[in-house]
JSON list of C-alpha atoms in Angstrom, two decimals:
[
{"chain": "A", "resi": 1, "resn": "MET", "atom": "CA", "xyz": [6.02, 18.49, -0.70]},
{"chain": "A", "resi": 2, "resn": "LEU", "atom": "CA", "xyz": [4.40, 15.56, 1.05]},
{"chain": "A", "resi": 3, "resn": "CYS", "atom": "CA", "xyz": [6.31, 14.41, 4.08]},
{"chain": "A", "resi": 4, "resn": "GLY", "atom": "CA", "xyz": [5.59, 11.35, 6.12]},
{"chain": "A", "resi": 5, "resn": "PRO", "atom": "CA", "xyz": [6.61, 7.82, 7.06]},
{"chain": "A", "resi": 6, "resn": "ALA", "atom": "CA", "xyz": [7.02, 5.17, 4.40]},
{"chain": "A", "resi": 7, "resn": "GLY", "atom": "CA", "xyz": [3.70, 3.55, 3.56]},
{"chain": "A", "resi": 8, "resn": "ALA", "atom": "CA", "xyz": [1.59, 6.49, 4.77]},
{"chain": "A", "resi": 9, "resn": "GLY", "atom": "CA", "xyz": [-0.10, 6.74, 1.33]},
{"chain": "A", "resi": 10, "resn": "LYS", "atom": "CA", "xyz": [1.71, 9.79, -0.14]},
{"chain": "A", "resi": 11, "resn": "THR", "atom": "CA", "xyz": [1.99, 8.43, -3.69]},
{"chain": "A", "resi": 12, "resn": "HIS", "atom": "CA", "xyz": [-1.58, 7.18, -3.63]},
{"chain": "A", "resi": 13, "resn": "ILE", "atom": "CA", "xyz": [-2.87, 10.59, -2.61]},
{"chain": "A", "resi": 14, "resn": "VAL", "atom": "CA", "xyz": [-1.07, 12.31, -5.55]},
{"chain": "A", "resi": 15, "resn": "ARG", "atom": "CA", "xyz": [-2.26, 9.74, -8.08]},
{"chain": "A", "resi": 16, "resn": "THR", "atom": "CA", "xyz": [-5.83, 10.08, -6.85]},
{"chain": "A", "resi": 17, "resn": "VAL", "atom": "CA", "xyz": [-5.70, 13.84, -7.04]},
{"chain": "A", "resi": 18, "resn": "ALA", "atom": "CA", "xyz": [-4.35, 13.77, -10.59]},
{"chain": "A", "resi": 19, "resn": "SER", "atom": "CA", "xyz": [-7.21, 11.48, -11.62]},
{"chain": "A", "resi": 20, "resn": "GLU", "atom": "CA", "xyz": [-9.85, 13.65, -9.85]},
{"chain": "A", "resi": 21, "resn": "VAL", "atom": "CA", "xyz": [-8.70, 16.97, -11.45]},
{"chain": "A", "resi": 22, "resn": "GLY", "atom": "CA", "xyz": [-8.11, 15.44, -14.92]},
{"chain": "A", "resi": 23, "resn": "CYS", "atom": "CA", "xyz": [-4.33, 16.02, -15.03]},
{"chain": "A", "resi": 24, "resn": "SER", "atom": "CA", "xyz": [-1.77, 13.82, -16.62]},
{"chain": "A", "resi": 25, "resn": "PHE", "atom": "CA", "xyz": [0.20, 11.97, -13.90]},
{"chain": "A", "resi": 26, "resn": "ILE", "atom": "CA", "xyz": [3.93, 11.50, -14.46]},
{"chain": "A", "resi": 27, "resn": "SER", "atom": "CA", "xyz": [6.13, 10.03, -11.70]},
{"chain": "A", "resi": 28, "resn": "PHE", "atom": "CA", "xyz": [9.58, 8.66, -11.27]},
{"chain": "A", "resi": 29, "resn": "SER", "atom": "CA", "xyz": [11.53, 7.09, -8.45]},
{"chain": "A", "resi": 30, "resn": "SER", "atom": "CA", "xyz": [14.62, 8.92, -7.26]},
{"chain": "A", "resi": 31, "resn": "CYS", "atom": "CA", "xyz": [16.13, 5.50, -6.50]},
{"chain": "A", "resi": 32, "resn": "GLU", "atom": "CA", "xyz": [16.04, 4.61, -10.21]},
{"chain": "A", "resi": 33, "resn": "ILE", "atom": "CA", "xyz": [17.51, 7.85, -11.51]},
{"chain": "A", "resi": 34, "resn": "VAL", "atom": "CA", "xyz": [20.49, 7.77, -9.10]},
{"chain": "A", "resi": 35, "resn": "SER", "atom": "CA", "xyz": [21.19, 4.04, -9.74]},
{"chain": "A", "resi": 36, "resn": "LYS", "atom": "CA", "xyz": [24.66, 3.27, -11.12]},
{"chain": "A", "resi": 37, "resn": "TRP", "atom": "CA", "xyz": [22.86, 1.47, -13.95]},
{"chain": "A", "resi": 38, "resn": "THR", "atom": "CA", "xyz": [21.17, 4.67, -15.15]},
{"chain": "A", "resi": 39, "resn": "ASN", "atom": "CA", "xyz": [22.85, 6.43, -18.02]},
{"chain": "A", "resi": 40, "resn": "GLN", "atom": "CA", "xyz": [22.85, 10.20, -18.28]},
{"chain": "A", "resi": 41, "resn": "PRO", "atom": "CA", "xyz": [20.60, 10.89, -15.27]},
{"chain": "A", "resi": 42, "resn": "GLU", "atom": "CA", "xyz": [20.70, 14.68, -15.96]},
{"chain": "A", "resi": 43, "resn": "GLN", "atom": "CA", "xyz": [19.27, 14.11, -19.43]},
{"chain": "A", "resi": 44, "resn": "GLN", "atom": "CA", "xyz": [16.61, 11.77, -18.06]},
{"chain": "A", "resi": 45, "resn": "MET", "atom": "CA", "xyz": [15.56, 14.47, -15.60]},
{"chain": "A", "resi": 46, "resn": "LYS", "atom": "CA", "xyz": [15.15, 16.89, -18.45]},
{"chain": "A", "resi": 47, "resn": "ASP", "atom": "CA", "xyz": [13.23, 14.37, -20.50]},
{"chain": "A", "resi": 48, "resn": "LEU", "atom": "CA", "xyz": [10.87, 13.83, -17.65]},
{"chain": "A", "resi": 49, "resn": "PHE", "atom": "CA", "xyz": [9.96, 17.46, -17.49]},
{"chain": "A", "resi": 50, "resn": "ARG", "atom": "CA", "xyz": [9.71, 17.73, -21.26]},
{"chain": "A", "resi": 51, "resn": "LYS", "atom": "CA", "xyz": [7.34, 14.82, -21.30]},
{"chain": "A", "resi": 52, "resn": "ALA", "atom": "CA", "xyz": [5.21, 16.53, -18.69]},
{"chain": "A", "resi": 53, "resn": "ARG", "atom": "CA", "xyz": [5.13, 19.78, -20.67]},
{"chain": "A", "resi": 54, "resn": "ASP", "atom": "CA", "xyz": [3.92, 17.81, -23.78]},
{"chain": "A", "resi": 55, "resn": "GLN", "atom": "CA", "xyz": [1.03, 16.43, -21.69]},
{"chain": "A", "resi": 56, "resn": "LYS", "atom": "CA", "xyz": [0.09, 19.50, -19.58]},
{"chain": "A", "resi": 57, "resn": "PRO", "atom": "CA", "xyz": [-1.77, 20.17, -17.51]},
{"chain": "A", "resi": 58, "resn": "ALA", "atom": "CA", "xyz": [0.24, 17.57, -15.63]},
{"chain": "A", "resi": 59, "resn": "ILE", "atom": "CA", "xyz": [1.25, 16.57, -12.12]},
{"chain": "A", "resi": 60, "resn": "ILE", "atom": "CA", "xyz": [4.86, 15.48, -11.69]},
{"chain": "A", "resi": 61, "resn": "LEU", "atom": "CA", "xyz": [5.60, 13.31, -8.67]},
{"chain": "A", "resi": 62, "resn": "ILE", "atom": "CA", "xyz": [9.25, 13.04, -7.50]},
{"chain": "A", "resi": 63, "resn": "ASP", "atom": "CA", "xyz": [9.14, 10.01, -5.24]},
{"chain": "A", "resi": 64, "resn": "ASP", "atom": "CA", "xyz": [11.80, 9.51, -2.50]},
{"chain": "A", "resi": 65, "resn": "LEU", "atom": "CA", "xyz": [13.17, 13.03, -2.89]},
{"chain": "A", "resi": 66, "resn": "ASP", "atom": "CA", "xyz": [15.61, 12.51, -0.03]},
{"chain": "A", "resi": 67, "resn": "THR", "atom": "CA", "xyz": [17.29, 9.78, -2.10]},
{"chain": "A", "resi": 68, "resn": "LEU", "atom": "CA", "xyz": [17.77, 12.21, -4.95]},
{"chain": "A", "resi": 69, "resn": "CYS", "atom": "CA", "xyz": [19.42, 14.67, -2.62]},
{"chain": "A", "resi": 70, "resn": "LEU", "atom": "CA", "xyz": [21.59, 12.20, -0.75]},
{"chain": "A", "resi": 71, "resn": "LEU", "atom": "CA", "xyz": [22.84, 10.14, -3.74]},
{"chain": "A", "resi": 72, "resn": "GLY", "atom": "CA", "xyz": [22.40, 12.42, -6.73]},
{"chain": "A", "resi": 73, "resn": "THR", "atom": "CA", "xyz": [25.30, 14.34, -8.22]},
{"chain": "A", "resi": 74, "resn": "ALA", "atom": "CA", "xyz": [25.62, 18.11, -8.04]},
{"chain": "A", "resi": 75, "resn": "ASP", "atom": "CA", "xyz": [24.90, 18.24, -11.80]},
{"chain": "A", "resi": 76, "resn": "LEU", "atom": "CA", "xyz": [21.70, 16.20, -11.36]},
{"chain": "A", "resi": 77, "resn": "LEU", "atom": "CA", "xyz": [20.37, 18.45, -8.56]},
{"chain": "A", "resi": 78, "resn": "LYS", "atom": "CA", "xyz": [21.31, 21.48, -10.67]},
{"chain": "A", "resi": 79, "resn": "ALA", "atom": "CA", "xyz": [19.29, 20.03, -13.64]},
{"chain": "A", "resi": 80, "resn": "PHE", "atom": "CA", "xyz": [16.34, 19.45, -11.36]},
{"chain": "A", "resi": 81, "resn": "ILE", "atom": "CA", "xyz": [16.37, 23.01, -9.92]},
{"chain": "A", "resi": 82, "resn": "GLU", "atom": "CA", "xyz": [16.69, 24.48, -13.45]},
{"chain": "A", "resi": 83, "resn": "GLU", "atom": "CA", "xyz": [13.70, 22.49, -14.73]},
{"chain": "A", "resi": 84, "resn": "THR", "atom": "CA", "xyz": [11.52, 23.69, -11.84]},
{"chain": "A", "resi": 85, "resn": "GLN", "atom": "CA", "xyz": [11.92, 27.29, -12.99]},
{"chain": "A", "resi": 86, "resn": "ASP", "atom": "CA", "xyz": [9.48, 26.79, -15.90]},
{"chain": "A", "resi": 87, "resn": "MET", "atom": "CA", "xyz": [6.32, 25.22, -14.38]},
{"chain": "A", "resi": 88, "resn": "ASP", "atom": "CA", "xyz": [3.64, 26.70, -16.68]},
{"chain": "A", "resi": 89, "resn": "GLY", "atom": "CA", "xyz": [0.81, 24.16, -16.71]},
{"chain": "A", "resi": 90, "resn": "LEU", "atom": "CA", "xyz": [2.76, 21.86, -14.42]},
{"chain": "A", "resi": 91, "resn": "HIS", "atom": "CA", "xyz": [2.28, 21.02, -10.77]},
{"chain": "A", "resi": 92, "resn": "LEU", "atom": "CA", "xyz": [5.38, 19.60, -8.95]},
{"chain": "A", "resi": 93, "resn": "VAL", "atom": "CA", "xyz": [4.82, 17.29, -6.00]},
{"chain": "A", "resi": 94, "resn": "SER", "atom": "CA", "xyz": [7.46, 15.39, -4.08]},
{"chain": "A", "resi": 95, "resn": "ALA", "atom": "CA", "xyz": [7.26, 12.62, -1.48]},
{"chain": "A", "resi": 96, "resn": "THR", "atom": "CA", "xyz": [9.89, 12.08, 1.15]},
{"chain": "A", "resi": 97, "resn": "ASN", "atom": "CA", "xyz": [10.44, 10.02, 4.25]},
{"chain": "A", "resi": 98, "resn": "LYS", "atom": "CA", "xyz": [13.30, 12.20, 5.47]},
{"chain": "A", "resi": 99, "resn": "PRO", "atom": "CA", "xyz": [12.56, 15.87, 4.88]},
{"chain": "A", "resi": 100, "resn": "TRP", "atom": "CA", "xyz": [15.27, 16.91, 7.37]},
{"chain": "A", "resi": 101, "resn": "VAL", "atom": "CA", "xyz": [18.08, 15.84, 4.99]},
{"chain": "A", "resi": 102, "resn": "LEU", "atom": "CA", "xyz": [16.89, 18.12, 2.18]},
{"chain": "A", "resi": 103, "resn": "PRO", "atom": "CA", "xyz": [19.12, 21.11, 1.38]},
{"chain": "A", "resi": 104, "resn": "PRO", "atom": "CA", "xyz": [17.55, 24.63, 1.32]},
{"chain": "A", "resi": 105, "resn": "SER", "atom": "CA", "xyz": [18.08, 24.84, -2.46]},
{"chain": "A", "resi": 106, "resn": "ILE", "atom": "CA", "xyz": [15.70, 21.88, -2.89]},
{"chain": "A", "resi": 107, "resn": "LEU", "atom": "CA", "xyz": [13.27, 22.91, -0.22]},
{"chain": "A", "resi": 108, "resn": "SER", "atom": "CA", "xyz": [12.83, 26.27, -1.88]},
{"chain": "A", "resi": 109, "resn": "CYS", "atom": "CA", "xyz": [11.45, 24.54, -5.02]},
{"chain": "A", "resi": 110, "resn": "PHE", "atom": "CA", "xyz": [8.25, 23.70, -3.09]},
{"chain": "A", "resi": 111, "resn": "ILE", "atom": "CA", "xyz": [5.83, 26.26, -1.85]},
{"chain": "A", "resi": 112, "resn": "HIS", "atom": "CA", "xyz": [3.86, 24.05, 0.52]},
{"chain": "A", "resi": 113, "resn": "LYS", "atom": "CA", "xyz": [5.09, 21.37, 2.91]},
{"chain": "A", "resi": 114, "resn": "ILE", "atom": "CA", "xyz": [2.36, 18.97, 4.10]},
{"chain": "A", "resi": 115, "resn": "ASN", "atom": "CA", "xyz": [2.69, 16.36, 6.71]},
{"chain": "A", "resi": 116, "resn": "ILE", "atom": "CA", "xyz": [0.99, 13.04, 5.87]},
{"chain": "A", "resi": 117, "resn": "THR", "atom": "CA", "xyz": [0.43, 11.41, 9.19]},
{"chain": "A", "resi": 118, "resn": "LEU", "atom": "CA", "xyz": [-0.39, 7.78, 10.05]},
{"chain": "A", "resi": 119, "resn": "PRO", "atom": "CA", "xyz": [-4.03, 6.88, 9.74]},
{"chain": "A", "resi": 120, "resn": "ASP", "atom": "CA", "xyz": [-6.16, 7.44, 12.81]},
{"chain": "A", "resi": 121, "resn": "GLU", "atom": "CA", "xyz": [-8.61, 4.89, 14.22]},
{"chain": "A", "resi": 122, "resn": "SER", "atom": "CA", "xyz": [-11.51, 5.72, 11.94]},
{"chain": "A", "resi": 123, "resn": "SER", "atom": "CA", "xyz": [-9.23, 5.81, 8.91]},
{"chain": "A", "resi": 124, "resn": "ARG", "atom": "CA", "xyz": [-7.73, 2.47, 9.81]},
{"chain": "A", "resi": 125, "resn": "LEU", "atom": "CA", "xyz": [-11.21, 1.05, 10.16]},
{"chain": "A", "resi": 126, "resn": "ALA", "atom": "CA", "xyz": [-12.28, 2.33, 6.79]},
{"chain": "A", "resi": 127, "resn": "LEU", "atom": "CA", "xyz": [-9.14, 0.98, 5.09]},
{"chain": "A", "resi": 128, "resn": "LEU", "atom": "CA", "xyz": [-9.49, -2.44, 6.67]},
{"chain": "A", "resi": 129, "resn": "LYS", "atom": "CA", "xyz": [-13.07, -2.65, 5.51]},
{"chain": "A", "resi": 130, "resn": "SER", "atom": "CA", "xyz": [-11.97, -1.78, 1.98]},
{"chain": "A", "resi": 131, "resn": "LEU", "atom": "CA", "xyz": [-9.25, -4.44, 2.00]},
{"chain": "A", "resi": 132, "resn": "LEU", "atom": "CA", "xyz": [-11.47, -7.31, 3.09]},
{"chain": "A", "resi": 133, "resn": "ASP", "atom": "CA", "xyz": [-13.99, -8.96, 0.77]},
{"chain": "A", "resi": 134, "resn": "GLU", "atom": "CA", "xyz": [-17.37, -10.35, 1.75]},
{"chain": "A", "resi": 135, "resn": "ASN", "atom": "CA", "xyz": [-15.87, -13.69, 2.80]},
{"chain": "A", "resi": 136, "resn": "VAL", "atom": "CA", "xyz": [-15.11, -12.74, 6.40]},
{"chain": "A", "resi": 137, "resn": "GLN", "atom": "CA", "xyz": [-16.50, -13.80, 9.75]},
{"chain": "A", "resi": 138, "resn": "ILE", "atom": "CA", "xyz": [-15.63, -10.65, 11.68]},
{"chain": "A", "resi": 139, "resn": "SER", "atom": "CA", "xyz": [-18.29, -8.68, 13.45]},
{"chain": "A", "resi": 140, "resn": "LYS", "atom": "CA", "xyz": [-18.53, -4.87, 13.54]},
{"chain": "A", "resi": 141, "resn": "GLU", "atom": "CA", "xyz": [-17.30, -4.88, 17.11]},
{"chain": "A", "resi": 142, "resn": "GLU", "atom": "CA", "xyz": [-14.31, -7.05, 16.20]},
{"chain": "A", "resi": 143, "resn": "MET", "atom": "CA", "xyz": [-13.41, -4.78, 13.32]},
{"chain": "A", "resi": 144, "resn": "GLY", "atom": "CA", "xyz": [-13.42, -1.87, 15.75]},
{"chain": "A", "resi": 145, "resn": "GLU", "atom": "CA", "xyz": [-11.15, -3.80, 18.03]},
{"chain": "A", "resi": 146, "resn": "ILE", "atom": "CA", "xyz": [-8.73, -4.50, 15.20]},
{"chain": "A", "resi": 147, "resn": "SER", "atom": "CA", "xyz": [-8.59, -0.82, 14.29]},
{"chain": "A", "resi": 148, "resn": "LYS", "atom": "CA", "xyz": [-7.82, 0.06, 17.92]},
{"chain": "A", "resi": 149, "resn": "LYS", "atom": "CA", "xyz": [-5.07, -2.55, 18.19]},
{"chain": "A", "resi": 150, "resn": "THR", "atom": "CA", "xyz": [-3.32, -1.30, 15.00]},
{"chain": "A", "resi": 151, "resn": "GLN", "atom": "CA", "xyz": [-2.50, 2.10, 16.33]},
{"chain": "A", "resi": 152, "resn": "GLY", "atom": "CA", "xyz": [0.84, 3.20, 14.83]},
{"chain": "A", "resi": 153, "resn": "TYR", "atom": "CA", "xyz": [0.35, 1.10, 11.66]},
{"chain": "A", "resi": 154, "resn": "SER", "atom": "CA", "xyz": [0.90, 2.79, 8.29]},
{"chain": "A", "resi": 155, "resn": "CYS", "atom": "CA", "xyz": [-1.50, 2.20, 5.37]},
{"chain": "A", "resi": 156, "resn": "ALA", "atom": "CA", "xyz": [1.06, -0.18, 3.86]},
{"chain": "A", "resi": 157, "resn": "ASP", "atom": "CA", "xyz": [1.33, -2.01, 7.19]},
{"chain": "A", "resi": 158, "resn": "LEU", "atom": "CA", "xyz": [-2.45, -2.56, 7.21]},
{"chain": "A", "resi": 159, "resn": "VAL", "atom": "CA", "xyz": [-2.35, -3.96, 3.64]},
{"chain": "A", "resi": 160, "resn": "VAL", "atom": "CA", "xyz": [0.34, -6.39, 4.66]},
{"chain": "A", "resi": 161, "resn": "LEU", "atom": "CA", "xyz": [-1.52, -7.35, 7.81]},
{"chain": "A", "resi": 162, "resn": "SER", "atom": "CA", "xyz": [-4.77, -7.99, 5.95]},
{"chain": "A", "resi": 163, "resn": "ARG", "atom": "CA", "xyz": [-2.97, -10.17, 3.36]},
{"chain": "A", "resi": 164, "resn": "GLU", "atom": "CA", "xyz": [-1.35, -12.20, 6.14]},
{"chain": "A", "resi": 165, "resn": "ALA", "atom": "CA", "xyz": [-4.64, -12.67, 7.97]},
{"chain": "A", "resi": 166, "resn": "ALA", "atom": "CA", "xyz": [-6.30, -13.78, 4.67]},
{"chain": "A", "resi": 167, "resn": "MET", "atom": "CA", "xyz": [-3.49, -16.27, 3.98]},
{"chain": "A", "resi": 168, "resn": "GLN", "atom": "CA", "xyz": [-3.74, -18.07, 7.34]},
{"chain": "A", "resi": 169, "resn": "PRO", "atom": "CA", "xyz": [-6.99, -20.00, 6.59]},
{"chain": "A", "resi": 170, "resn": "ILE", "atom": "CA", "xyz": [-5.67, -20.81, 3.11]},
{"chain": "A", "resi": 171, "resn": "ARG", "atom": "CA", "xyz": [-2.43, -22.26, 4.54]},
{"chain": "A", "resi": 172, "resn": "ALA", "atom": "CA", "xyz": [-4.49, -24.35, 6.98]},
{"chain": "A", "resi": 173, "resn": "LEU", "atom": "CA", "xyz": [-6.59, -25.57, 4.10]},
{"chain": "A", "resi": 174, "resn": "MET", "atom": "CA", "xyz": [-3.53, -26.59, 2.13]},
{"chain": "A", "resi": 175, "resn": "ASN", "atom": "CA", "xyz": [-2.37, -28.73, 5.11]},
{"chain": "A", "resi": 176, "resn": "THR", "atom": "CA", "xyz": [-5.72, -30.52, 5.39]},
{"chain": "A", "resi": 177, "resn": "ILE", "atom": "CA", "xyz": [-5.92, -34.07, 4.07]},
{"chain": "A", "resi": 178, "resn": "TYR", "atom": "CA", "xyz": [-9.56, -34.96, 4.84]},
{"chain": "A", "resi": 179, "resn": "PHE", "atom": "CA", "xyz": [-12.51, -33.36, 3.03]},
{"chain": "A", "resi": 180, "resn": "LYS", "atom": "CA", "xyz": [-16.23, -33.91, 2.56]},
{"chain": "A", "resi": 181, "resn": "LYS", "atom": "CA", "xyz": [-18.77, -32.63, 0.06]},
{"chain": "A", "resi": 182, "resn": "VAL", "atom": "CA", "xyz": [-21.41, -30.15, 1.11]},
{"chain": "A", "resi": 183, "resn": "CYS", "atom": "CA", "xyz": [-24.06, -28.13, -0.69]},
{"chain": "A", "resi": 184, "resn": "VAL", "atom": "CA", "xyz": [-23.83, -24.41, -0.38]},
{"chain": "A", "resi": 185, "resn": "GLN", "atom": "CA", "xyz": [-26.05, -21.58, -1.65]},
{"chain": "A", "resi": 186, "resn": "GLU", "atom": "CA", "xyz": [-24.69, -19.45, -4.53]},
{"chain": "A", "resi": 187, "resn": "LYS", "atom": "CA", "xyz": [-23.90, -15.91, -3.63]},
{"chain": "A", "resi": 188, "resn": "GLY", "atom": "CA", "xyz": [-26.55, -13.52, -4.82]},
{"chain": "A", "resi": 189, "resn": "ASN", "atom": "CA", "xyz": [-28.89, -16.37, -5.87]},
{"chain": "A", "resi": 190, "resn": "ILE", "atom": "CA", "xyz": [-31.01, -17.88, -3.12]},
{"chain": "A", "resi": 191, "resn": "ASP", "atom": "CA", "xyz": [-32.53, -20.43, -5.48]},
{"chain": "A", "resi": 192, "resn": "LYS", "atom": "CA", "xyz": [-29.27, -21.91, -6.67]},
{"chain": "A", "resi": 193, "resn": "THR", "atom": "CA", "xyz": [-26.83, -24.17, -4.84]},
{"chain": "A", "resi": 194, "resn": "ARG", "atom": "CA", "xyz": [-23.57, -25.83, -5.64]},
{"chain": "A", "resi": 195, "resn": "GLU", "atom": "CA", "xyz": [-21.48, -28.66, -4.33]},
{"chain": "A", "resi": 196, "resn": "CYS", "atom": "CA", "xyz": [-18.03, -28.02, -2.94]},
{"chain": "A", "resi": 197, "resn": "TRP", "atom": "CA", "xyz": [-15.46, -29.60, -0.63]},
{"chain": "A", "resi": 198, "resn": "VAL", "atom": "CA", "xyz": [-14.78, -28.45, 2.93]},
{"chain": "A", "resi": 199, "resn": "PRO", "atom": "CA", "xyz": [-12.19, -29.71, 5.49]},
{"chain": "A", "resi": 200, "resn": "CYS", "atom": "CA", "xyz": [-13.40, -32.27, 7.99]},
{"chain": "A", "resi": 201, "resn": "SER", "atom": "CA", "xyz": [-12.03, -34.65, 10.59]},
{"chain": "A", "resi": 202, "resn": "GLU", "atom": "CA", "xyz": [-10.70, -38.11, 9.84]},
{"chain": "A", "resi": 203, "resn": "GLY", "atom": "CA", "xyz": [-13.59, -39.61, 11.77]},
{"chain": "A", "resi": 204, "resn": "ASP", "atom": "CA", "xyz": [-16.32, -37.84, 9.82]},
{"chain": "A", "resi": 205, "resn": "PRO", "atom": "CA", "xyz": [-18.52, -40.51, 8.09]},
{"chain": "A", "resi": 206, "resn": "ASP", "atom": "CA", "xyz": [-18.30, -38.54, 4.83]},
{"chain": "A", "resi": 207, "resn": "ALA", "atom": "CA", "xyz": [-14.54, -37.95, 5.03]},
{"chain": "A", "resi": 208, "resn": "VAL", "atom": "CA", "xyz": [-12.48, -38.54, 1.90]},
{"chain": "A", "resi": 209, "resn": "LYS", "atom": "CA", "xyz": [-8.65, -38.42, 2.09]},
{"chain": "A", "resi": 210, "resn": "MET", "atom": "CA", "xyz": [-7.20, -36.31, -0.70]},
{"chain": "A", "resi": 211, "resn": "ASN", "atom": "CA", "xyz": [-4.84, -33.45, -1.47]},
{"chain": "A", "resi": 212, "resn": "ALA", "atom": "CA", "xyz": [-6.34, -29.95, -1.46]},
{"chain": "A", "resi": 213, "resn": "MET", "atom": "CA", "xyz": [-4.54, -29.07, -4.65]},
{"chain": "A", "resi": 214, "resn": "ASP", "atom": "CA", "xyz": [-6.38, -31.85, -6.47]},
{"chain": "A", "resi": 215, "resn": "ILE", "atom": "CA", "xyz": [-9.74, -30.16, -5.79]},
{"chain": "A", "resi": 216, "resn": "SER", "atom": "CA", "xyz": [-8.61, -26.53, -5.64]},
{"chain": "A", "resi": 217, "resn": "ASP", "atom": "CA", "xyz": [-11.30, -25.35, -8.04]},
{"chain": "A", "resi": 218, "resn": "GLN", "atom": "CA", "xyz": [-14.04, -27.08, -6.00]},
{"chain": "A", "resi": 219, "resn": "LEU", "atom": "CA", "xyz": [-12.97, -25.96, -2.50]},
{"chain": "A", "resi": 220, "resn": "LEU", "atom": "CA", "xyz": [-15.21, -23.63, -0.45]},
{"chain": "A", "resi": 221, "resn": "GLN", "atom": "CA", "xyz": [-13.18, -20.44, 0.08]},
{"chain": "A", "resi": 222, "resn": "PRO", "atom": "CA", "xyz": [-12.27, -20.26, 3.77]},
{"chain": "A", "resi": 223, "resn": "SER", "atom": "CA", "xyz": [-13.46, -17.21, 5.79]},
{"chain": "A", "resi": 224, "resn": "VAL", "atom": "CA", "xyz": [-11.10, -14.80, 7.51]},
{"chain": "A", "resi": 225, "resn": "SER", "atom": "CA", "xyz": [-11.76, -14.60, 11.27]},
{"chain": "A", "resi": 226, "resn": "MET", "atom": "CA", "xyz": [-10.83, -12.31, 14.13]},
{"chain": "A", "resi": 227, "resn": "GLN", "atom": "CA", "xyz": [-8.42, -14.98, 15.35]},
{"chain": "A", "resi": 228, "resn": "ASN", "atom": "CA", "xyz": [-6.58, -14.86, 12.00]},
{"chain": "A", "resi": 229, "resn": "PHE", "atom": "CA", "xyz": [-6.00, -11.12, 12.58]},
{"chain": "A", "resi": 230, "resn": "VAL", "atom": "CA", "xyz": [-4.87, -11.70, 16.19]},
{"chain": "A", "resi": 231, "resn": "GLU", "atom": "CA", "xyz": [-2.27, -14.22, 15.00]},
{"chain": "A", "resi": 232, "resn": "ALA", "atom": "CA", "xyz": [-1.19, -12.02, 12.06]},
{"chain": "A", "resi": 233, "resn": "MET", "atom": "CA", "xyz": [-0.63, -9.06, 14.49]},
{"chain": "A", "resi": 234, "resn": "GLU", "atom": "CA", "xyz": [1.79, -11.23, 16.52]},
{"chain": "A", "resi": 235, "resn": "THR", "atom": "CA", "xyz": [4.22, -11.18, 13.61]},
{"chain": "A", "resi": 236, "resn": "MET", "atom": "CA", "xyz": [3.15, -8.20, 11.47]},
{"chain": "A", "resi": 237, "resn": "LYS", "atom": "CA", "xyz": [4.10, -5.21, 13.60]},
{"chain": "A", "resi": 238, "resn": "SER", "atom": "CA", "xyz": [4.19, -1.51, 12.66]},
{"chain": "A", "resi": 239, "resn": "SER", "atom": "CA", "xyz": [7.11, -0.59, 10.43]},
{"chain": "A", "resi": 240, "resn": "VAL", "atom": "CA", "xyz": [7.20, 2.99, 11.75]},
{"chain": "A", "resi": 241, "resn": "SER", "atom": "CA", "xyz": [9.23, 3.57, 14.92]},
{"chain": "A", "resi": 242, "resn": "GLN", "atom": "CA", "xyz": [8.47, 6.08, 17.60]},
{"chain": "A", "resi": 243, "resn": "GLU", "atom": "CA", "xyz": [11.84, 7.70, 16.96]},
{"chain": "A", "resi": 244, "resn": "GLU", "atom": "CA", "xyz": [10.87, 8.32, 13.35]},
{"chain": "A", "resi": 245, "resn": "LEU", "atom": "CA", "xyz": [7.54, 9.89, 14.36]},
{"chain": "A", "resi": 246, "resn": "LEU", "atom": "CA", "xyz": [9.38, 12.14, 16.81]},
{"chain": "A", "resi": 247, "resn": "LYS", "atom": "CA", "xyz": [11.65, 13.39, 14.05]},
{"chain": "A", "resi": 248, "resn": "PHE", "atom": "CA", "xyz": [8.73, 14.32, 11.86]},
{"chain": "A", "resi": 249, "resn": "ASN", "atom": "CA", "xyz": [7.11, 16.22, 14.77]},
{"chain": "A", "resi": 250, "resn": "GLN", "atom": "CA", "xyz": [10.34, 18.07, 15.51]},
{"chain": "A", "resi": 251, "resn": "TRP", "atom": "CA", "xyz": [10.91, 18.94, 11.81]},
{"chain": "A", "resi": 252, "resn": "GLY", "atom": "CA", "xyz": [7.35, 20.09, 11.21]}
]
């Protein structure tokens, strides 16, 4: 059982492990199976395990296990427990944001309980680097500063933050009405150049008034800067509260 705040990367960990060890990966969301639009949820639970047995060795991921326990019927929970009695060739993993709401009968289905904590500073730095492409104007020192300032952010929070930072120069570009042509070097080819449009001031002697959408395929992709991250952090805060972290510490 993987326990941790939403967005900590629990599902990603299980999917990666399944790929590394060569197991089939079968998952389902508890939110879907307990939905009022789902017909015969008990049978769907049985079908899930049957599918896994047909593809074993397999890893089964039960996502949002707390939702299954809180909203699932007694018959659905009974079907789940019964299916876990025959696990030959199967590995059952669950992910939950609220392990403290799980009844003992469900907890006993899992041998190990593992806390997936929020990423530390070095992990945040590595994730941020992986999320950003080469088109950034952020120094090594600035990246370190961003990783420090994002303490308490989950992996999902960092993904959202990076997307917002990347969108800021694009939004600014879309609001620009004056552009000029410049010649830039092709990436990976020092002997080749290409013409493209870049934003400029109205007073620039080469300025041409036009709509960015009309030249979208000829625009020079804007770089992401440290300032973009600073502004993004003003609105994109951590989604994990201190109260939630305290609950995990007390439960563990």
